[in-house]
Coordinates of C-alpha atoms and ligand atoms in Angstrom, one line a residue:
X23 CA -5.4 -4.0 5.5
X24 CA -5.8 -5.1 9.1
X25 CA -3.0 -4.5 11.5
X26 CA -1.8 -6.9 14.1
X27 CA 0.4 -6.4 17.2
X28 CA 1.3 -8.6 20.1
X29 CA 3.5 -8.3 23.3
X30 CA 5.0 -10.6 25.9
X31 CA 6.5 -8.9 28.9
X32 CA 6.0 -7.1 32.2
X33 CA 5.2 -3.6 31.0
X34 CA 1.7 -1.9 30.8
X35 CA 0.5 -4.2 28.0
X36 CA -2.6 -2.3 27.0
X37 CA -0.6 0.8 26.3
X38 CA 2.0 -1.1 24.2
X39 CA -0.8 -2.6 22.1
X40 CA -2.6 0.7 21.7
X41 CA 0.6 2.5 20.7
X42 CA 1.4 -0.3 18.2
X43 CA -2.1 -0.2 16.7
X44 CA -1.8 3.6 16.3
X45 CA 1.2 2.9 14.0
X46 CA -0.9 0.5 11.9
X47 CA -4.3 2.3 12.1
X48 CA -3.8 3.8 8.6
X49 CA -4.0 0.3 7.3
X50 CA -7.5 -0.3 8.4
X51 CA -9.8 1.6 10.8
X52 CA -13.3 0.1 10.7
X53 CA -12.9 -1.2 14.3
X54 CA -10.2 -2.2 16.8
X55 CA -9.8 -4.6 19.7
X56 CA -7.3 -6.0 22.2
X57 CA -7.0 -8.8 24.7
X58 CA -4.7 -9.2 27.7
X59 CA -3.9 -12.5 29.4
X60 CA -2.2 -12.6 32.9
X61 CA -2.3 -16.0 34.4
X62 CA -5.8 -17.3 33.9
X63 CA -7.3 -13.9 33.6
X64 CA -8.3 -13.0 30.0
X65 CA -9.6 -9.5 29.4
X66 CA -10.7 -8.1 26.1
X67 CA -12.1 -4.9 24.7
X68 CA -13.5 -4.0 21.2
X69 CA -14.8 -0.8 19.7
X70 CA -16.2 0.2 16.3
X71 CA -14.5 3.0 14.4
X72 CA -11.2 4.7 15.0
X73 CA -8.7 3.6 17.6
X74 CA -9.6 6.4 20.0
X75 CA -12.9 4.7 20.6
X76 CA -11.0 1.6 21.8
X77 CA -8.6 3.7 23.9
X78 CA -11.6 5.4 25.6
X79 CA -13.3 2.1 26.2
X80 CA -10.3 0.5 28.1
X81 CA -9.2 3.8 29.8
X82 CA -9.5 2.5 33.3
X83 CA -8.1 -1.0 32.6
X84 CA -4.5 -1.6 33.9
X85 CA -2.3 -4.5 32.9
X86 CA 1.1 -4.2 34.6
X87 CA 3.0 -7.5 35.4
X88 CA 4.1 -10.4 33.2
X89 CA 1.6 -11.5 30.6
X90 CA 0.5 -11.6 27.0
X91 CA -1.4 -9.1 24.9
X92 CA -2.7 -8.9 21.3
X93 CA -4.4 -6.2 19.4
X94 CA -6.0 -5.7 16.0
X95 CA -7.2 -2.9 13.8
X96 CA -9.7 -4.0 11.2
X97 CA -10.5 -3.4 7.5
X98 CA -13.7 -5.3 7.0
X99 CA -13.7 -8.2 4.5
X100 CA -16.4 -10.5 5.9
X101 CA -19.2 -8.9 7.8
X102 CA -19.8 -5.2 8.5
X103 CA -17.8 -3.0 10.8
X104 CA -19.7 -3.9 14.0
X105 CA -18.4 -4.7 17.5
X106 CA -19.3 -8.3 17.1
X107 CA -17.3 -8.6 14.0
X108 CA -14.3 -6.8 15.5
X109 CA -11.3 -8.8 16.6
X110 CA -10.3 -10.5 19.0
X111 CA -12.8 -13.3 18.3
X112 CA -13.7 -15.4 21.3
X113 CA -14.2 -19.0 22.1
X114 CA -15.0 -20.2 25.6
X115 CA -11.5 -19.8 26.9
X116 CA -9.4 -18.5 24.0
X117 CA -9.3 -15.6 21.6
X118 CA -7.7 -14.8 18.2
X119 CA -6.8 -11.9 16.0
X120 CA -6.2 -12.4 12.3
X121 CA -5.2 -10.5 9.2
X122 CA -6.0 -12.0 5.8
X123 CA -8.9 -14.2 4.5
X124 CA -9.7 -17.8 5.4
X125 CA -11.0 -19.0 2.1
X126 CA -12.4 -22.2 3.4
X127 CA -14.2 -20.7 6.4
X128 CA -17.6 -21.8 5.2
X129 CA -16.6 -25.5 5.1
X130 CA -15.0 -25.2 8.5
X131 CA -18.1 -23.4 9.9
X132 CA -20.4 -26.1 8.5
X133 CA -18.4 -28.8 10.0
X134 CA -18.3 -27.1 13.4
X135 CA -22.0 -26.3 13.3
X136 CA -22.7 -29.9 12.7
X137 CA -20.8 -30.6 15.9
X138 CA -23.1 -28.2 17.8
X139 CA -20.8 -25.2 17.8
X140 CA -22.4 -21.9 17.3
X141 CA -21.1 -18.6 15.8
X142 CA -21.7 -15.0 16.8
X143 CA -20.1 -13.0 14.0
X144 CA -20.2 -13.0 10.2
X145 CA -16.4 -13.1 10.0
X146 CA -14.1 -15.8 8.6
X147 CA -11.8 -15.3 11.6
X148 CA -14.2 -16.7 14.2
X149 CA -13.7 -20.2 12.8
X150 CA -10.1 -20.1 13.8
X151 CA -10.8 -19.9 17.5
X152 CA -13.8 -22.3 17.4
X153 CA -11.8 -24.8 15.4
X154 CA -8.9 -24.5 17.9
X155 CA -11.2 -25.2 20.9
X156 CA -12.8 -28.1 19.0
X157 CA -9.4 -29.8 18.7
X158 CA -8.3 -28.7 22.2
X159 CA -11.0 -30.9 23.7
X160 CA -8.7 -33.9 23.0
X161 CA -5.3 -32.4 22.3
X162 CA -2.9 -30.1 24.2
X163 CA -3.0 -26.4 23.1
X164 CA -0.1 -26.5 20.7
X165 CA -1.2 -29.7 19.0
X166 CA -4.7 -28.2 18.7
X167 CA -3.3 -25.0 17.2
X168 CA -1.2 -27.0 14.8
X169 CA -4.2 -29.0 13.6
X170 CA -6.2 -25.7 13.2
X171 CA -3.5 -24.0 11.1
X172 CA -3.2 -27.0 8.9
X173 CA -6.9 -26.9 8.1
X174 CA -6.9 -23.2 7.1
X175 CA -6.7 -22.2 3.4
X176 CA -5.9 -18.7 2.3
X177 CA -3.9 -15.8 3.7
X178 CA -3.4 -15.3 7.4
X179 CA -1.3 -13.8 10.1
X180 CA -2.7 -15.1 13.4
X181 CA -2.1 -14.5 17.1
X182 CA -4.0 -16.7 19.6
X183 CA -4.2 -16.7 23.4
X184 CA -5.8 -19.5 25.3
X185 CA -6.4 -20.3 29.0
X186 CA -5.8 -23.9 28.0
X187 CA -2.1 -23.0 28.0
X188 CA -1.9 -19.5 29.6
X189 CA 1.9 -19.3 29.2
X190 CA 2.1 -19.0 25.4
X191 CA 1.2 -16.8 22.4
X192 CA 0.4 -19.0 19.4
X193 CA 1.2 -17.6 16.0
X194 CA 0.9 -18.6 12.4
X195 CA 1.6 -16.9 9.1
X196 CA 0.8 -17.6 5.4
X197 CA 0.7 -15.0 2.6
X198 CA 0.2 -12.1 5.0
X199 CA 3.1 -10.5 6.9
X200 CA 4.0 -11.3 10.5
X201 CA 7.2 -10.1 12.2
X202 CA 8.6 -11.1 15.6
X203 CA 10.7 -8.5 17.5
X204 CA 12.9 -8.8 20.5
X205 CA 14.9 -6.4 22.7
X206 CA 17.7 -6.6 25.3
X207 CA 15.1 -6.7 28.1
X208 CA 13.9 -10.0 26.6
X209 CA 10.5 -8.6 25.7
X210 CA 8.9 -10.1 22.6
X211 CA 6.7 -8.3 20.1
X212 CA 4.6 -9.3 17.1
X213 CA 3.5 -7.0 14.3
X214 CA 2.2 -7.1 10.8
X215 CA 4.7 -4.4 9.8
X216 CA 7.9 -2.8 11.0
X217 CA 6.5 0.4 12.3
X218 CA 5.0 -0.7 15.7
X219 CA 8.4 -2.4 16.4
X220 CA 10.5 0.7 15.9
X221 CA 11.9 2.0 19.2
X222 CA 10.8 -1.2 21.0
X223 CA 12.6 -4.0 19.3
X224 CA 16.2 -4.2 18.3
X225 CA 16.1 -7.4 16.3
X226 CA 13.4 -9.0 14.2
X227 CA 12.5 -12.2 12.4
X228 CA 10.3 -11.9 9.3
X229 CA 8.3 -15.2 9.3
X230 CA 8.1 -17.2 6.1
X231 CA 4.9 -18.5 4.7
X232 CA 3.5 -21.7 6.3
X233 CA 5.1 -20.8 9.6
X234 CA 3.6 -21.4 13.0
X235 CA 4.7 -21.7 16.6
X236 CA 4.5 -20.3 20.0
X237 CA 6.4 -18.0 22.3
X238 CA 6.8 -16.8 25.9
X239 CA 9.6 -15.1 27.8
X240 CA 11.7 -18.3 27.8
X241 CA 10.9 -20.0 24.5
X242 CA 10.4 -19.1 20.9
X243 CA 9.4 -22.1 18.8
X244 CA 9.0 -21.7 15.1
X245 CA 8.0 -24.4 12.6
X246 CA 8.2 -23.9 8.8
X247 CA 6.3 -26.4 6.7
X248 CA 6.2 -28.7 9.7
X249 CA 9.9 -28.6 10.3
X250 CA 11.3 -27.1 13.5
X251 CA 13.6 -24.2 12.6
X252 CA 16.3 -22.4 14.4
X253 CA 15.7 -18.9 13.1
X254 CA 18.1 -16.1 13.9
X255 CA 17.1 -12.5 14.5
X256 CA 18.4 -9.7 12.3
X257 CA 18.8 -6.0 13.2
X258 CA 15.7 -3.8 12.8
X259 CA 16.7 -0.9 10.6
X260 CA 14.2 2.0 10.9
X261 CA 13.8 5.2 12.7
X262 CA 10.7 7.0 13.9
X263 CA 10.9 10.4 12.2
X264 CA 8.2 9.4 9.8
X265 CA 5.7 9.3 12.7
X266 CA 5.5 13.1 13.1
X267 CA 3.5 15.5 11.1
X268 CA 6.2 18.2 11.5
X269 CA 3.6 21.0 11.7
X270 CA 1.6 19.9 8.7
X271 CA -2.1 19.3 9.1
X272 CA -2.0 15.8 7.7
X273 CA 0.5 13.1 6.9
X274 CA -0.5 13.4 3.3
X275 CA 0.3 17.1 3.2
X276 CA 3.7 16.4 4.8
X277 CA 4.3 13.7 2.2
X278 CA 3.4 16.0 -0.7
X279 CA 5.8 18.6 0.6
X280 CA 8.5 16.0 1.1
X281 CA 8.6 15.0 -2.5
X282 CA 11.4 17.2 -3.6
X283 CA 13.7 15.9 -1.0
X284 CA 12.6 12.3 -1.5
X285 CA 13.1 12.5 -5.3
X286 CA 16.6 13.8 -4.7
X287 CA 17.2 10.7 -2.6
X288 CA 15.9 8.5 -5.4
X289 CA 18.6 10.0 -7.7
X290 CA 21.4 9.9 -5.1
X291 CA 24.3 7.8 -6.2
X292 CA 22.5 6.7 -9.2
X293 CA 23.5 9.3 -11.8
X294 CA 27.1 9.6 -12.7
X295 CA 27.8 12.2 -15.3
X296 CA 25.5 11.4 -18.2
X297 CA 24.8 7.9 -17.0
X298 CA 22.3 6.1 -14.8
X299 CA 23.9 3.5 -12.5
X300 CA 22.2 1.0 -10.3
X301 CA 24.6 -0.9 -8.0
X302 CA 21.9 -3.5 -7.5
X303 CA 22.0 -4.4 -11.2
X304 CA 25.8 -4.2 -11.6
X305 CA 26.2 -7.9 -12.3
X306 CA 23.0 -8.3 -14.2
X307 CA 22.9 -8.8 -17.9
X308 CA 19.6 -7.3 -19.2
X309 CA 20.7 -7.0 -22.8
X310 CA 18.6 -10.0 -24.0
X311 CA 15.4 -8.5 -22.6
X312 CA 13.1 -7.7 -25.5
X313 CA 9.8 -7.4 -23.7
X314 CA 8.6 -6.1 -20.3
X315 CA 5.4 -6.8 -18.5
X316 CA 4.6 -4.4 -15.7
X317 CA 2.1 -5.6 -13.1
X318 CA 0.6 -3.8 -10.1
X319 CA -2.5 -2.5 -8.3
X320 CA -4.0 1.0 -7.6
X321 CA -1.6 3.9 -7.7
X322 CA 1.3 1.6 -8.5
X323 CA -0.6 0.4 -11.6
X324 CA -0.7 4.0 -12.7
X325 CA 3.0 4.3 -12.3
X326 CA 3.3 1.1 -14.4
X327 CA 1.2 2.6 -17.1
X328 CA 3.2 5.8 -17.3
X329 CA 6.5 3.8 -17.4
X330 CA 5.3 1.6 -20.2
X331 CA 5.4 4.7 -22.5
X332 CA 9.0 5.4 -21.3
X333 CA 10.3 1.9 -21.8
X334 CA 9.0 1.9 -25.4
X335 CA 10.0 5.5 -26.2
X336 CA 13.4 5.5 -24.5
X337 CA 14.6 1.9 -24.2
X338 CA 12.8 0.7 -27.3
X339 CA 11.6 -2.3 -25.5
X340 CA 8.0 -3.6 -25.9
X341 CA 6.1 -3.0 -22.7
X342 CA 2.7 -4.0 -21.6
X343 CA 0.9 -3.4 -18.3
X344 CA -1.3 -5.8 -16.3
X345 CA -3.6 -5.2 -13.4
X346 CA -2.5 -7.8 -10.9
X347 CA -5.9 -9.1 -9.9
X348 CA -6.7 -9.7 -13.6
X349 CA -3.3 -11.2 -14.4
X350 CA -3.7 -13.9 -11.7
X351 CA -6.6 -15.6 -13.5
X352 CA -5.8 -14.9 -17.1
X353 CA -3.8 -17.6 -18.8
X354 CA -1.2 -15.1 -19.7
X355 CA 1.7 -16.0 -21.9
X356 CA 5.1 -15.1 -20.6
X357 CA 7.6 -15.2 -23.4
X358 CA 11.3 -16.1 -23.1
X359 CA 13.5 -13.0 -22.8
X360 CA 10.8 -11.0 -21.1
X361 CA 11.1 -9.3 -17.8
X362 CA 8.2 -9.3 -15.4
X363 CA 8.3 -6.1 -13.2
X364 CA 6.0 -5.8 -10.2
X365 CA 5.5 -2.4 -8.6
X366 CA 4.3 -2.0 -5.1
X367 CA 4.7 0.6 -2.4
X368 CA 4.1 -1.9 0.5
X369 CA 5.5 -5.0 -1.1
X370 CA 2.6 -6.9 0.6
X371 CA -0.3 -6.4 -1.8
X372 CA -1.8 -9.9 -2.1
X373 CA -2.8 -9.6 -5.8
X374 CA 0.6 -8.3 -6.8
X375 CA 2.4 -10.9 -4.7
X376 CA 0.4 -13.7 -6.2
X377 CA 0.9 -12.4 -9.8
X378 CA 4.7 -12.4 -9.0
X379 CA 4.5 -16.0 -7.9
X380 CA 2.7 -17.0 -11.0
X381 CA 5.2 -15.2 -13.3
X382 CA 8.1 -16.8 -11.4
X383 CA 6.5 -20.3 -11.7
X384 CA 6.1 -19.7 -15.5
X385 CA 9.8 -19.1 -15.7
X386 CA 9.9 -15.3 -16.1
X387 CA 12.7 -13.3 -14.8
X388 CA 11.2 -11.2 -12.1
X389 CA 11.9 -7.7 -10.9
X390 CA 10.4 -5.8 -8.0
X391 CA 10.2 -2.0 -7.8
X392 CA 9.2 -1.6 -4.2
X393 CA 9.4 0.8 -1.3
X394 CA 9.8 -1.7 1.5
X395 CA 13.0 -3.7 1.9
X396 CA 12.5 -7.2 3.2
X397 CA 8.8 -7.1 2.1
X398 CA 7.3 -10.3 0.7
X399 CA 7.6 -9.0 -2.8
X400 CA 11.2 -8.0 -2.5
X401 CA 12.1 -11.3 -1.0
X402 CA 10.4 -13.2 -3.8
X403 CA 11.6 -11.4 -6.9
X404 CA 14.9 -12.3 -8.6
X405 CA 15.9 -8.6 -8.7
X406 CA 14.7 -5.5 -7.0
X407 CA 15.1 -1.8 -6.9
X408 CA 14.0 0.1 -3.8
X409 CA 12.1 3.4 -4.4
X410 CA 13.4 5.1 -1.3
X411 CA 10.2 7.0 -0.5
X412 CA 10.5 6.4 3.2
X413 CA 7.4 5.3 5.2
X414 CA 4.2 6.7 3.6
X415 CA 1.4 7.1 6.1
X416 CA -1.3 8.9 4.1
X417 CA -3.6 6.2 2.7
X418 CA -3.8 8.0 -0.6
X419 CA -0.4 7.5 -2.1
X420 CA 1.6 10.6 -3.2
X421 CA 5.4 10.4 -2.7
X422 CA 5.4 6.7 -3.3
X423 CA 3.9 7.2 -6.7
X424 CA 6.4 10.0 -7.5
X425 CA 9.4 7.7 -6.6
X426 CA 8.0 4.8 -8.5
X427 CA 7.7 6.8 -11.7
X428 CA 11.1 8.3 -11.3
X429 CA 12.7 4.9 -10.5
X430 CA 11.0 3.3 -13.5
X431 CA 12.1 6.2 -15.8
X432 CA 15.7 5.7 -14.6
X433 CA 15.4 2.0 -15.3
X434 CA 14.2 2.8 -18.9
X435 CA 17.2 5.1 -19.3
X436 CA 19.5 2.4 -17.8
X437 CA 18.3 -0.2 -20.3
X438 CA 18.5 2.3 -23.2
X439 CA 22.2 3.0 -22.3
X440 CA 23.0 -0.5 -23.2
X441 CA 21.9 0.4 -26.7
X442 CA 24.3 3.3 -27.0
X443 CA 21.7 6.0 -27.5
X444 CA 22.2 9.7 -26.8
X445 CA 20.4 10.2 -23.6
X446 CA 21.7 13.6 -22.5
X447 CA 18.3 15.3 -22.6
X448 CA 16.8 12.5 -20.4
X449 CA 19.5 12.8 -17.8
X450 CA 19.3 16.5 -17.8
X451 CA 15.5 16.3 -17.2
X452 CA 15.9 13.6 -14.6
X453 CA 18.3 15.7 -12.5
X454 CA 15.8 18.6 -12.7
X455 CA 12.8 16.7 -11.3
X456 CA 13.3 17.5 -7.6
X457 CA 12.9 21.2 -8.6
X458 CA 9.6 20.5 -10.3
X459 CA 7.8 19.3 -7.1
X460 CA 8.6 22.1 -4.8
X461 CA 5.4 23.4 -3.2
X462 CA 5.4 27.2 -3.1
X463 CA 3.1 29.1 -0.8
X464 CA 1.7 30.9 -3.9
X465 CA 0.8 27.6 -5.7
X466 CA -0.8 26.1 -2.6
X467 CA -2.8 29.2 -1.9
X468 CA -4.0 29.3 -5.5
X469 CA -5.1 25.6 -5.4
X470 CA -6.8 26.2 -2.0
X471 CA -8.8 29.1 -3.6
X472 CA -9.8 27.2 -6.7
X473 CA -10.8 24.2 -4.7
X474 CA -14.0 25.8 -3.4
X475 CA -15.5 25.7 -6.9
X476 CA -15.1 22.0 -7.2
X477 CA -17.1 20.5 -4.3
X478 CA -20.1 19.2 -6.1
X479 CA -21.0 18.5 -9.8
X480 CA -22.0 15.2 -11.3
X481 CA -18.5 14.1 -12.2
X482 CA -14.9 15.0 -12.9
X483 CA -13.0 14.0 -16.0
X484 CA -9.2 14.2 -15.7
X485 CA -7.9 14.1 -19.3
X486 CA -4.5 13.9 -20.8
X487 CA -2.5 12.2 -23.6
X488 CA 0.6 9.9 -23.5
X489 CA 2.1 9.7 -20.0
X490 CA -0.4 12.4 -19.0
X491 CA -3.2 9.9 -19.5
X492 CA -1.9 7.6 -16.6
X493 CA -1.4 10.9 -14.7
X494 CA -5.0 11.7 -15.4
X495 CA -6.0 8.3 -14.0
X496 CA -3.9 8.9 -10.9
X497 CA -5.3 12.5 -10.4
X498 CA -8.9 11.1 -10.6
X499 CA -8.1 8.3 -8.2
X500 CA -6.7 10.8 -5.7
X501 CA -9.8 12.9 -6.0
X502 CA -12.2 10.0 -5.5
X503 CA -10.2 8.4 -2.7
X504 CA -10.3 11.7 -0.7
X505 CA -13.4 13.5 -1.7
X506 CA -15.8 10.6 -2.4
X507 CA -16.8 12.5 -5.6
X508 CA -17.0 10.6 -8.8
X509 CA -13.9 11.2 -11.0
X510 CA -12.5 9.4 -14.0
X511 CA -9.3 9.6 -15.8
X512 CA -9.5 9.4 -19.6
X513 CA -7.3 9.7 -22.6
X514 CA -8.1 13.2 -24.0
X515 CA -8.6 11.8 -27.5
X516 CA -11.2 9.2 -26.3
X517 CA -13.7 11.6 -24.8
X518 CA -15.5 12.1 -28.1
X519 CA -16.2 8.3 -28.3
X520 CA -18.8 8.4 -25.6
X521 CA -18.0 10.2 -22.4
X522 CA -18.6 13.6 -24.0
X523 CA -22.3 12.8 -23.8
X524 CA -22.0 13.7 -20.1
X525 CA -20.7 17.2 -20.8
X526 CA -22.6 20.1 -19.3
X527 CA -21.7 22.9 -16.9
X528 CA -21.7 20.5 -13.9
X529 CA -19.2 18.2 -15.5
X530 CA -15.8 19.3 -14.4
X531 CA -12.9 18.7 -16.8
X532 CA -9.4 18.9 -15.4
X533 CA -7.2 19.1 -18.4
X534 CA -3.5 18.3 -18.3
X535 CA -2.1 20.4 -21.1
X536 CA 1.7 20.1 -21.2
X537 CA 3.6 22.2 -23.7
X538 CA 6.0 19.4 -24.6
X539 CA 3.6 16.6 -25.3
X540 CA 0.8 16.8 -27.9
X541 CA -0.3 20.2 -26.8
X542 CA -2.4 21.1 -29.9
X543 CA -4.0 17.7 -29.9
X544 CA -5.1 17.9 -26.3
X545 CA -6.3 21.5 -26.9
X546 CA -8.6 20.4 -29.6
X547 CA -10.1 17.7 -27.4
X548 CA -10.6 20.2 -24.6
X549 CA -12.3 22.6 -27.0
X550 CA -14.8 19.9 -27.9
X551 CA -15.8 19.7 -24.3
X552 CA -16.0 23.5 -23.9
X553 CA -18.3 23.6 -26.9
X554 CA -20.6 21.4 -24.8
X555 CA -20.4 23.7 -21.8
X556 CA -18.2 21.6 -19.6
X557 CA -16.5 23.6 -16.8
X558 CA -12.8 23.6 -17.4
X559 CA -9.8 23.7 -15.1
X560 CA -6.7 23.7 -17.3
X561 CA -3.2 23.0 -16.0
X562 CA -0.6 24.2 -18.4
X563 CA 2.3 26.5 -18.9
X564 CA 0.4 28.1 -21.8
X565 CA -2.5 30.5 -21.1
X566 CA -5.8 29.1 -22.4
X567 CA -8.5 31.7 -22.8
X568 CA -11.4 29.3 -22.7
X569 CA -10.6 28.0 -19.2
X570 CA -12.9 28.7 -16.3
X571 CA -10.0 28.2 -14.0
X572 CA -6.3 28.0 -14.9
X573 CA -3.2 26.9 -13.0
X574 CA -0.1 27.9 -14.7
X575 CA 2.8 25.5 -14.6
X576 CA 6.5 26.3 -15.3
X577 CA 7.8 26.4 -18.8
X578 CA 9.9 23.3 -19.0
X579 CA 12.0 21.7 -21.8
X580 CA 11.0 18.1 -21.1
X581 CA 7.5 16.6 -20.8
X582 CA 8.5 14.6 -17.7
X583 CA 9.3 17.8 -15.8
X584 CA 5.8 18.9 -16.7
X585 CA 4.5 15.5 -15.6
X586 CA 5.9 15.8 -12.1
X587 CA 4.7 19.4 -11.7
X588 CA 1.2 18.5 -12.8
X589 CA 1.3 15.5 -10.5
X590 CA 1.9 17.8 -7.6
X591 CA -1.0 20.0 -8.5
X592 CA -3.5 17.2 -8.8
X593 CA -2.4 15.9 -5.4
X594 CA -2.8 19.3 -3.7
X595 CA -6.2 19.8 -5.5
X596 CA -7.6 16.5 -4.2
X597 CA -6.4 17.2 -0.7
X598 CA -7.8 20.8 -0.6
X599 CA -11.2 19.6 -1.9
X600 CA -11.2 16.8 0.7
X601 CA -10.4 19.3 3.5
X602 CA -13.2 21.6 2.4
X603 CA -15.6 18.7 2.4
X604 CA -14.6 17.9 6.0
X605 CA -13.3 14.4 5.1
X606 CA -10.5 12.5 6.9
X607 CA -7.5 13.2 4.5
X608 CA -5.2 10.6 6.0
X609 CA -7.7 7.8 6.5
X610 CA -10.4 8.1 3.9
X611 CA -13.5 5.9 4.4
X612 CA -13.5 2.3 3.2
X613 CA -9.8 2.2 2.2
X614 CA -6.7 0.6 3.6
X615 CA -3.1 1.4 2.9
X616 CA -2.0 -2.1 2.2
X617 CA -4.4 -4.7 0.9
X618 CA -3.2 -8.1 1.9
X619 CA -6.4 -9.9 0.8
X620 CA -7.6 -10.8 -2.6
Ligands
LIG16 C1 -4.3 -0.1 -1.8 C2 -3.9 1.4 -1.5 C3 -3.5 2.1 -2.7 C4 -2.3 1.4 -3.4 C5 -2.7 -0.1 -3.7 C6 -1.5 -0.9 -4.1 O1 -5.4 -0.1 -2.5 O2 -5.0 2.1 -0.9 O3 -3.1 3.4 -2.4 O4 -2.0 2.0 -4.6 O5 -3.2 -0.7 -2.5 O6 -0.6 -1.0 -3.1 P1 1.0 -1.2 -3.2 O7 1.4 -1.2 -1.8 O8 1.1 -2.6 -3.8 O9 1.6 -0.2 -4.0

């Protein structure tokens, strides 16, 4: 989603904003803009496309000396990616940046238009600054801002500058993240995520929903639900090592290679002998749980699907999976003794967050499996487990997915332990997982070579059974995100009920054929496709003569070990195809890392 940064201090403001936006660019990169206010001087710049266009545009602009600056990188929701629609949006003497969606912007726009106010852009954001100036005719700037914020419905993180009161940054937050940072030099920073603050701020405040206020070098005034609050700063815990590619061509490539280490960290301190232990759940009694609902979006939804097989098979607990955007408007029944687990890399996905709120309101016991501590989702859920993936910068998720599946599998084992089952094989497999995702030069070279045969075609079908079906979905999602080729994941046994009509030599089948899970069944399904001339890339430890291409995996004793190795292969394949097609691997078109709008 869009990224927001702000700065109050004496340093070169433009550069601080550009550096901060660089950290957030992976979240949205349709356009970018910044504004700097020093005394009554208000300068702004906007550019379509990547941040470097904005950097070039304001190259000769300097902004030393005490003042205020705000910047924005956009993922378009209302109106195309044009310069006019880029933030900051301007009034006559004020400007605003915004992350989120103003749901009632049409009503506000109609009202203002009736009062003779005109609009330049197609965005929802422009109404904020126009409404502010409308109220500022009769009120002081803060009162006008307060009236404005109260009229907005939807999700927003807002920073506003105005010459009406040139000594303040006005801010507001609801259902979209906004953090205030501070350092010992008394500089203040704003950001929609931790990363731009790392190295600049020592302490932070994570604003709560329905917060608004203003700040300058002497004052920080925060209201929550209309009540003046005395919020205290907490230490910012992060380092910057994630920001380097360490010799890899792309962040995604680095993150794929990191998986072995990261998965070891997921296990660290959580397996003792033949037992899974979670300190976080030490005092929790989950013995009465007889049903689990898993809810998520995108890649996290695929991790949820995979884990549902594991909860039922290992923990013998009924598990169902919901897409968060569907769950929100379905009158879902949440039964007593059920656990509602949301899964999210960012912890800020609007649909997942809202689903969590609904489940909580309905009285469910809620549980977050999340990669970001202190995120909105972690703060809201009753219980949480962190997935320990570290910061993931590639927009197409890789290591975050791996850690989600591993964490959920451990949770399934943890819940099974309460039922006194023999889980030795599970624990043995669990501990072996970091070895299954080591990228060897041989494997990477092979995938690179094979990738040249899969740059066209009228479609890809990734097929698998059991947990390999969600993995097929995830493999297909990776391919479409990165290559812009059409790809679908399908249960292998379902192809004959329709999709097989598409089969010909230009339909590429990527078959996940593990030895330890329904091998013969999957093989029969693949043969049906071969008989219709589909081109086949099979991924299996067992040689398959009919394949056009074959990637041999390691002989393993547990299907989850095969799952992780095949996951690695599908990630590398999608990346290599994308590189050959000349696409931007880390920032694929039209996507955003964290979607904080509905
Ligand atoms: C976006 C990202 C996906 C991600 C999904 C859910 O669409 O592009 O990669 O899987 O959001 O994100 P979450 O942070 O909740 O896991």
